[in-house]
Coordinates of C-alpha atoms in Angstrom, one line a residue:
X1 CA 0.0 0.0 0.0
X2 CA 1.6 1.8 -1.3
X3 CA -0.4 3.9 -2.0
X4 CA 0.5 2.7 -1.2
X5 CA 5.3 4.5 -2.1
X6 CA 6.5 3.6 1.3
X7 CA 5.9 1.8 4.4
X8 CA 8.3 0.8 6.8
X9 CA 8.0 -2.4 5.9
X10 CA 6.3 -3.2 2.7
X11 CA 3.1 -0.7 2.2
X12 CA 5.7 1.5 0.5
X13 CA 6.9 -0.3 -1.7
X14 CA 6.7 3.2 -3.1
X15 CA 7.2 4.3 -2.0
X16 CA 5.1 2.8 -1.2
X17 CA 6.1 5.1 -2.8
X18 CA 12.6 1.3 1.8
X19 CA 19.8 -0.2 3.2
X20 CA 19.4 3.3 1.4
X21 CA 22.5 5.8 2.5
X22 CA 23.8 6.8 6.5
X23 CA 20.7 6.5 9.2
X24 CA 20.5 8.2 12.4
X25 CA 18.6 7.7 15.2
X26 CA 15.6 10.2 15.8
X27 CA 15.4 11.2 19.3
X28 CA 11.9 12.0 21.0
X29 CA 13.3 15.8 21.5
X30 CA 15.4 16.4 18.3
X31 CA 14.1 19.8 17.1
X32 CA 12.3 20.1 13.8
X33 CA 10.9 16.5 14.8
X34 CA 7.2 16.5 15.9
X35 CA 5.5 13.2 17.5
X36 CA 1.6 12.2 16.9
X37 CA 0.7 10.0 19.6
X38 CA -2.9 7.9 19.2
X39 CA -3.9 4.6 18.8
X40 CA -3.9 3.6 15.3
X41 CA -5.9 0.4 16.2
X42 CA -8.3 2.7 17.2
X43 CA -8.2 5.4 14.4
X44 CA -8.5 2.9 12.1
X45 CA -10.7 -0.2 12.8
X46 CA -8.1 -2.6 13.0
X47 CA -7.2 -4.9 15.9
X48 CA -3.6 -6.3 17.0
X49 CA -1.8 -8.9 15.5
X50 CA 1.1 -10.4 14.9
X51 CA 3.2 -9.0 12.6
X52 CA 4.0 -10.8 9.2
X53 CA 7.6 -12.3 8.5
X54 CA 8.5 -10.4 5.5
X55 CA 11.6 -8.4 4.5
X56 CA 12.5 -5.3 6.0
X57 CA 11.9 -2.7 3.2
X58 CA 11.9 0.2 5.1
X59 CA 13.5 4.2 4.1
X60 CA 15.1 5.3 6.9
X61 CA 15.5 8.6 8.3
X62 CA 18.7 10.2 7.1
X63 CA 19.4 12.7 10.1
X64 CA 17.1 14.2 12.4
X65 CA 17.2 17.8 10.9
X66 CA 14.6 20.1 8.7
X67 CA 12.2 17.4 8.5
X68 CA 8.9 18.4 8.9
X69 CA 6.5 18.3 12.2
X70 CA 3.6 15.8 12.1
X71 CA 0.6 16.6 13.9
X72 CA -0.1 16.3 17.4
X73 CA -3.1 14.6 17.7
X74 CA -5.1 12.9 20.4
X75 CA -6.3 9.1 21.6
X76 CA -9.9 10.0 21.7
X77 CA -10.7 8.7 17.9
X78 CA -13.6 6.1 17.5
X79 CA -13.2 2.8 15.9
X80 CA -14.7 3.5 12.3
X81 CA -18.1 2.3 11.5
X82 CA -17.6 -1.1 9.5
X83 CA -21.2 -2.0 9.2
X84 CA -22.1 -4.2 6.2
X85 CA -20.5 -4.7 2.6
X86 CA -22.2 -6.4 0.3
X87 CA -20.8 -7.0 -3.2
X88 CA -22.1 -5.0 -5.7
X89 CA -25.4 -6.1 -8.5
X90 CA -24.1 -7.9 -11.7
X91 CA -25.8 -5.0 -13.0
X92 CA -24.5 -2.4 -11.1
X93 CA -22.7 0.8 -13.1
X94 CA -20.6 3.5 -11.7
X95 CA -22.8 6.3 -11.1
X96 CA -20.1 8.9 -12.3
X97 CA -17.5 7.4 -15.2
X98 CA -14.1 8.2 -14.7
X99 CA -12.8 10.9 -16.5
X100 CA -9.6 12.1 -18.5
X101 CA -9.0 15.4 -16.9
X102 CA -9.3 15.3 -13.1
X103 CA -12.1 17.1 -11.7
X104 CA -12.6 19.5 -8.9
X105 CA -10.5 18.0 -5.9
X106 CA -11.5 14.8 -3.6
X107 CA -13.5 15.5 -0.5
X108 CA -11.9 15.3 3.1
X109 CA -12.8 13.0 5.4
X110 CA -12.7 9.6 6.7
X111 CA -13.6 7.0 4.2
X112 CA -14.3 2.9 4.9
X113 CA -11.4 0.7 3.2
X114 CA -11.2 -2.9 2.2
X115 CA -8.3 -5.5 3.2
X116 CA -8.8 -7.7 0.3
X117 CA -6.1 -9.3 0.2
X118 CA -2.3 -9.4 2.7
X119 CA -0.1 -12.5 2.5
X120 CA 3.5 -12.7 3.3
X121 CA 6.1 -15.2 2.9
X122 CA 8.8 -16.0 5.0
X123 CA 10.6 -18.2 7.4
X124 CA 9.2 -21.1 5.6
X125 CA 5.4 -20.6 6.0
X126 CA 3.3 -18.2 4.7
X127 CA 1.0 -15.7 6.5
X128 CA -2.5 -14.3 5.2
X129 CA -4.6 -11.9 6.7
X130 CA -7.8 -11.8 6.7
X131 CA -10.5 -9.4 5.2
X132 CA -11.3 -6.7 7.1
X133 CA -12.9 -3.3 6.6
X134 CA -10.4 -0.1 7.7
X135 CA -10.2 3.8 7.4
X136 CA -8.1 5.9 5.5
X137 CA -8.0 9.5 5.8
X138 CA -8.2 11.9 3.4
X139 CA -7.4 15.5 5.1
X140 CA -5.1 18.8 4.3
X141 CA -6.7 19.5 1.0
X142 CA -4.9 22.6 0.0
X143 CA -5.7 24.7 -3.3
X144 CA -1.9 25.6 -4.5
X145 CA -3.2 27.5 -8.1
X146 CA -5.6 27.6 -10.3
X147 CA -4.4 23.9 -11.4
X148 CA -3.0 22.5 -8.6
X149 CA -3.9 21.2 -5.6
X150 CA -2.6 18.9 -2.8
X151 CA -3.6 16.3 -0.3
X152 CA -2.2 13.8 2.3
X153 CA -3.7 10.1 2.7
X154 CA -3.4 8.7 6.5
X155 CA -3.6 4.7 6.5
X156 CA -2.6 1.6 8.6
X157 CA 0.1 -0.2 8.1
X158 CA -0.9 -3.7 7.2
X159 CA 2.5 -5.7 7.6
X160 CA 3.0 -3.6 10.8
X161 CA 0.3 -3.5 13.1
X162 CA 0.1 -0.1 14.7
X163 CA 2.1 1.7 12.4
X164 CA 0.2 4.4 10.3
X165 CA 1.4 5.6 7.2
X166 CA 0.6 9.3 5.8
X167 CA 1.3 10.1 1.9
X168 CA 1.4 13.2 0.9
X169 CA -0.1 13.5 -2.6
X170 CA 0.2 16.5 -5.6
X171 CA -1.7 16.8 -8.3
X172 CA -1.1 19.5 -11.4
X173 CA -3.7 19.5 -14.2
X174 CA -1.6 22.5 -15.9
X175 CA -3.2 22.4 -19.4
X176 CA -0.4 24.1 -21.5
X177 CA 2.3 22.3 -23.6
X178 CA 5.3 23.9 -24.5
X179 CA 5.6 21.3 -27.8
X180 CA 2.6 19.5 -28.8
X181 CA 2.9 17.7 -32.0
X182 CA 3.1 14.2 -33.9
X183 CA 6.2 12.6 -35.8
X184 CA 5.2 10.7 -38.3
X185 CA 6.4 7.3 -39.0
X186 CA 9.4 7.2 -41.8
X187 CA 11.8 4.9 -42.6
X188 CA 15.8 5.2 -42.6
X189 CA 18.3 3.7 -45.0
X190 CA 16.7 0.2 -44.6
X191 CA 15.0 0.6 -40.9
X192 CA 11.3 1.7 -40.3
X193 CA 11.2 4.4 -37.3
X194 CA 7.8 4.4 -35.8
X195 CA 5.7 7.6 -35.4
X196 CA 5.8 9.3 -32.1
X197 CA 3.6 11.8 -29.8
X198 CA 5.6 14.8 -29.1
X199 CA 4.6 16.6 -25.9
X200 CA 6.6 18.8 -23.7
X201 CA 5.2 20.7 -20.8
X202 CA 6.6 23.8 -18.9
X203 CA 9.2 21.4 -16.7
X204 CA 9.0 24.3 -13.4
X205 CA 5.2 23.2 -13.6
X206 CA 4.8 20.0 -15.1
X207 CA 1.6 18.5 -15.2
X208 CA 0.7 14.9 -13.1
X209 CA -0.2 13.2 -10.1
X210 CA 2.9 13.3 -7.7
X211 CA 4.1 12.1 -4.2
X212 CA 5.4 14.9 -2.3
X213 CA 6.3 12.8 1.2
X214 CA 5.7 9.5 2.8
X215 CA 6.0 9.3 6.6
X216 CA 5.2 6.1 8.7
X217 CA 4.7 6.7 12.1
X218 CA 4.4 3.3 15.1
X219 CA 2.0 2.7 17.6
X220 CA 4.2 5.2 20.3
X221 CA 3.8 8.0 18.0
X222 CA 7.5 7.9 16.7
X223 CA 8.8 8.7 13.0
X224 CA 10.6 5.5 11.9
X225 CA 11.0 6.3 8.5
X226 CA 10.7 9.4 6.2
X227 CA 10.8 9.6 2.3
X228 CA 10.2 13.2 1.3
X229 CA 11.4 13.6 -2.1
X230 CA 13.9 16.9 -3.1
X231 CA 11.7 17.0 -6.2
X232 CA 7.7 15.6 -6.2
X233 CA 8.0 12.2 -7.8
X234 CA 5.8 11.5 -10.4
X235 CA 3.1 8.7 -10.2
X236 CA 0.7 9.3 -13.1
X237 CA 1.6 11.9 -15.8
X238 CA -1.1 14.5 -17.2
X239 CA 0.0 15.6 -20.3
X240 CA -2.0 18.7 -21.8
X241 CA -3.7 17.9 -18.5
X242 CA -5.0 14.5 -19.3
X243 CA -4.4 11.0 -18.4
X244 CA -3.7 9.2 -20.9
X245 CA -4.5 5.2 -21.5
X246 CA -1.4 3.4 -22.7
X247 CA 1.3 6.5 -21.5
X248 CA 4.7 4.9 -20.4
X249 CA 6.6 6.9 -18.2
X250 CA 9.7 7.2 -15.8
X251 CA 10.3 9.0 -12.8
X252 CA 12.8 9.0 -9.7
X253 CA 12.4 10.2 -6.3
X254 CA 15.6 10.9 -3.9
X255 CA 15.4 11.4 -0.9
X256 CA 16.3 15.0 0.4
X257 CA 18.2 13.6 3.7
X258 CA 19.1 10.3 3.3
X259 CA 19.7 10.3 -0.9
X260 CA 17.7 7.1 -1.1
X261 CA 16.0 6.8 -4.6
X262 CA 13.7 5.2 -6.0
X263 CA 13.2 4.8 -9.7
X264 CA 9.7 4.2 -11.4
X265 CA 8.5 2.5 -14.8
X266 CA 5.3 2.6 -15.0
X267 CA 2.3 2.7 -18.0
X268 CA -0.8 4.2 -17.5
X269 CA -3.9 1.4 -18.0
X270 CA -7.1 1.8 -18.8
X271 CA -10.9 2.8 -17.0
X272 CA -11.1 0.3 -13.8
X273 CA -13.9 -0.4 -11.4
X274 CA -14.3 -1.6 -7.5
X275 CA -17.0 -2.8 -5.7
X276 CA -17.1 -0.5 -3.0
X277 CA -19.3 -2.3 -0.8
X278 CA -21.9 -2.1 -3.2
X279 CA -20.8 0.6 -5.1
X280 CA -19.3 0.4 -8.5
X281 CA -16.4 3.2 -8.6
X282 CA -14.3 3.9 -11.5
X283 CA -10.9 5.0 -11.7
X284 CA -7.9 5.1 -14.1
X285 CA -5.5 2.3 -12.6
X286 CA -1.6 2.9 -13.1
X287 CA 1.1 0.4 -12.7
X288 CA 4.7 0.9 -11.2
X289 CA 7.7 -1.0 -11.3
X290 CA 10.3 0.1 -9.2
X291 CA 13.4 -0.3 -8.1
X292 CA 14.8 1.1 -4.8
X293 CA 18.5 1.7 -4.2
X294 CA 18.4 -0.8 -1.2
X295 CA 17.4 -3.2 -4.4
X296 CA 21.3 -3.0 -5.6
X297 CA 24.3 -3.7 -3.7
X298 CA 28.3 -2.6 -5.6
X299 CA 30.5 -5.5 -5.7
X300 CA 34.5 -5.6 -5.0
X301 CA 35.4 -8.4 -6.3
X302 CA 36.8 -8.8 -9.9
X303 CA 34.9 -5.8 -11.1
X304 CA 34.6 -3.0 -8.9
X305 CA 32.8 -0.6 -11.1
X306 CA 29.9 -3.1 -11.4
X307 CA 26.7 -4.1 -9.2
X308 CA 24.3 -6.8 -8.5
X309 CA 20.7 -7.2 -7.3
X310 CA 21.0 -8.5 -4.1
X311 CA 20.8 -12.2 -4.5
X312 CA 19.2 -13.0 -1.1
X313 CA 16.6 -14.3 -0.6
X314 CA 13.9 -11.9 -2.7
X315 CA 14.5 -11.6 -6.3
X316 CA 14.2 -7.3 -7.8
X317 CA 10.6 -7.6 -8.3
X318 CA 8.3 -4.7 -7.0
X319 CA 5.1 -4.0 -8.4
X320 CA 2.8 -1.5 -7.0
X321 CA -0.6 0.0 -8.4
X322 CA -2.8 2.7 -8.3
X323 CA -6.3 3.6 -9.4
X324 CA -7.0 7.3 -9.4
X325 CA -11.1 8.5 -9.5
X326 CA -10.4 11.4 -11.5
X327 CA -14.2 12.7 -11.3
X328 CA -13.4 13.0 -7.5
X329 CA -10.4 14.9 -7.8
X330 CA -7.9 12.0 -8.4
X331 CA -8.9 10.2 -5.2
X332 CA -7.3 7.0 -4.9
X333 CA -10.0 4.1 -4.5
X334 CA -7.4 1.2 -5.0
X335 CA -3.6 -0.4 -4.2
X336 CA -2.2 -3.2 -5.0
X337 CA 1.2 -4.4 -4.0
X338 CA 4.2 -7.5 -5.1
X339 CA 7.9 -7.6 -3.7
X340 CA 9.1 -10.7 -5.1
X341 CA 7.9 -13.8 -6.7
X342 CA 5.8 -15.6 -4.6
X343 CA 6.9 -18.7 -6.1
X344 CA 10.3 -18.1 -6.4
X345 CA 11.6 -16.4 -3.3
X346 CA 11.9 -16.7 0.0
X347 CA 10.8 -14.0 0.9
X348 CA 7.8 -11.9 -0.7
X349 CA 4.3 -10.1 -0.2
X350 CA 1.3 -9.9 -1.4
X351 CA -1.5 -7.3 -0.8
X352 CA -4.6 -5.6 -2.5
X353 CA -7.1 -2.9 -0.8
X354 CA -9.9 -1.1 -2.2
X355 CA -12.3 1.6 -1.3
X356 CA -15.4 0.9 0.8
X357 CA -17.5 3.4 0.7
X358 CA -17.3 6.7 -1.9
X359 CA -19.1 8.6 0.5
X360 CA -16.6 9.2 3.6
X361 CA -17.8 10.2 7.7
X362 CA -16.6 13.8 8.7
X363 CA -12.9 14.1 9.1
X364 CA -12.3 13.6 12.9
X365 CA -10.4 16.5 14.8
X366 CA -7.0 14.2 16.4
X367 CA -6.4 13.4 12.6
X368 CA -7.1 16.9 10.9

């Protein structure tokens, strides 16, 4: 979950968007470091467990300076209202279609989530989770320009009970292209060079749905990781200001303190839909391959200059998706996440969550 770019553990993948450069510890009193202390059990609708054996994929803090506050907020917060979910009529149609140019921005509060789907391999045994209904958070909408706007997602951690992750979302429907024209196919000497879209936006306000920060907090309020990018990185480009089906794109994130990276392939798919308890909801989904830099390890040996996945016990294999509502203001409705091949490796994870409920309860004040 990515969103999920980046939980300590695996929810990042990301980011989610997670050994990246020199650590330090955080101390409870290092200025410039704020603390939110409440009960994410309780925030969220999720009760203890154990805690999956799966791979640490965690960013670490870099040093304890210039990062950002989090909130202060309070134990008082109610356990969400699960109440039923039934699965949607074979008949049943979004009531608002997805759309290629996000509209308006997506409404704050506390919405009902699904755990579809959590497994994790490791130790030789593998551990599922079971479906359960959560919350997610959607708070901090703030209106940066006539075409931009930003947001930050709060959610559990899945693979870490108690830990809450909050992702910090931008999105940049900036209409204008710099260059916006078609190369058509030709051939040269005796090779045929395919035809080619040729759009260039303003790059000091590109257009696209970015990650601006991913901060996982555990169950005593402490930061134990932070990924806050020096530049936004970019999840879903929005070229001319519209998503387009089929787009293949790059990006990398680094890490402003630490100088971990993470570098994203990813293609954007076509309409999807989720049963939100009922209700069909549409979205464009997005796909990401990435690879972190705790993914690559330099050798000494015969070749110096070169490097190697780390052999291990996980093979470089990260997947993580996305579906954006765009008629809701690019609210995200789904996640899905892979690290490694479940048959293959040792070690790996599975997990899928989806939106509940399109209509979310008032925001409550110790997560505002």
């Amino acid at each position: 979950m990515l969103q999920k770019l980046l939980p300590r553990n695996v929810a990042i993948a990301f980011v989610a968007l997670s050994a990246f450069g020199a650590t330090a510890c955080v101390h409870q009193d290092a200025p410039g470091v704020g603390l939110v202390k409440f009960d994410s059990s309780a925030v969220f609708g999720i009760a203890p467990q154990d805690k999956p054996d799966v791979p640490d994929f965690s960013l670490p803090l870099g040093t304890d300076f210039n990062l950002p506050a989090l909130p202060t907020v309070r134990p008082d917060l109610n356990k969400i209202d699960e109440g039923p979910c039934p699965a949607a009529k074979l008949t049943a149609f979004p009531k608002t279609s997805a759309t290629v140019r996000v509209q308006g921005q997506p409404t704050e509060g506390l919405y009902k989530w699904k755990r579809d789907l959590v497994e994790a391999k490791g130790a030789n045994k593998v551990t599922s989770l079971p479906f359960v209904l959560e919350g997610r958070a959607i708070r901090r909408i703030t209106k940066d320009s006539d075409h931009q706007f930003s947001f930050e997602m709060v959610a559990p951690d899945s693979f870490v009970p108690g830990d809450t992750i909050i992702t910090g979302f931008r999105v940049n429907t900036n209409p204008k292209l710099e260059v916006d024209r078609s190369v058509a196919a030709r051939t040269i000497g005796v090779v045929n060079v395919p035809g080619a879209d040729v759009r260039v936006a303003d790059p000091t306000d590109a257009p696209g749905i970015f990650i601006t920060s991913i901060d996982v907090q555990n169950d005593k309020g402490t930061r134990v990781s932070s990924f806050h990018p020096v530049q936004p990185m970019l999840i879903a480009p929005l070229e001319g200001g519209i998503l387009r089906s089929g787009q293949e794109f790059r990006s990398i994130g680094i890490d402003e303190l630490s100088g971990a990276a993470i570098l994203n392939d990813g293609v954007v798919g076509r309409t999807s839909r989720i049963d939100a308890c009922g209700e069909i909801v549409e979205g464009y989904a997005v796909s990401l391959h990435q690879i972190l830099t705790s993914d690559i390890q330099s050798t000494l040996g015969d070749d110096p200059t070169g490097t190697v996945l780390n052999a291990g016990d996980r093979q470089e294999t990260r997947e993580v998706g996305y579906t954006f509502a765009t008629q809701y203001g690019a609210l995200p409705i789904s996640e899905t996440l892979s690290l490694g091949d479940f048959e293959a490796d040792a070690t790996a994870a599975l997990g899928k969550w989806e939106l509940g409920a399109l209509t979310p309860s008032p925001l409550p004040d110790s997560v505002k």
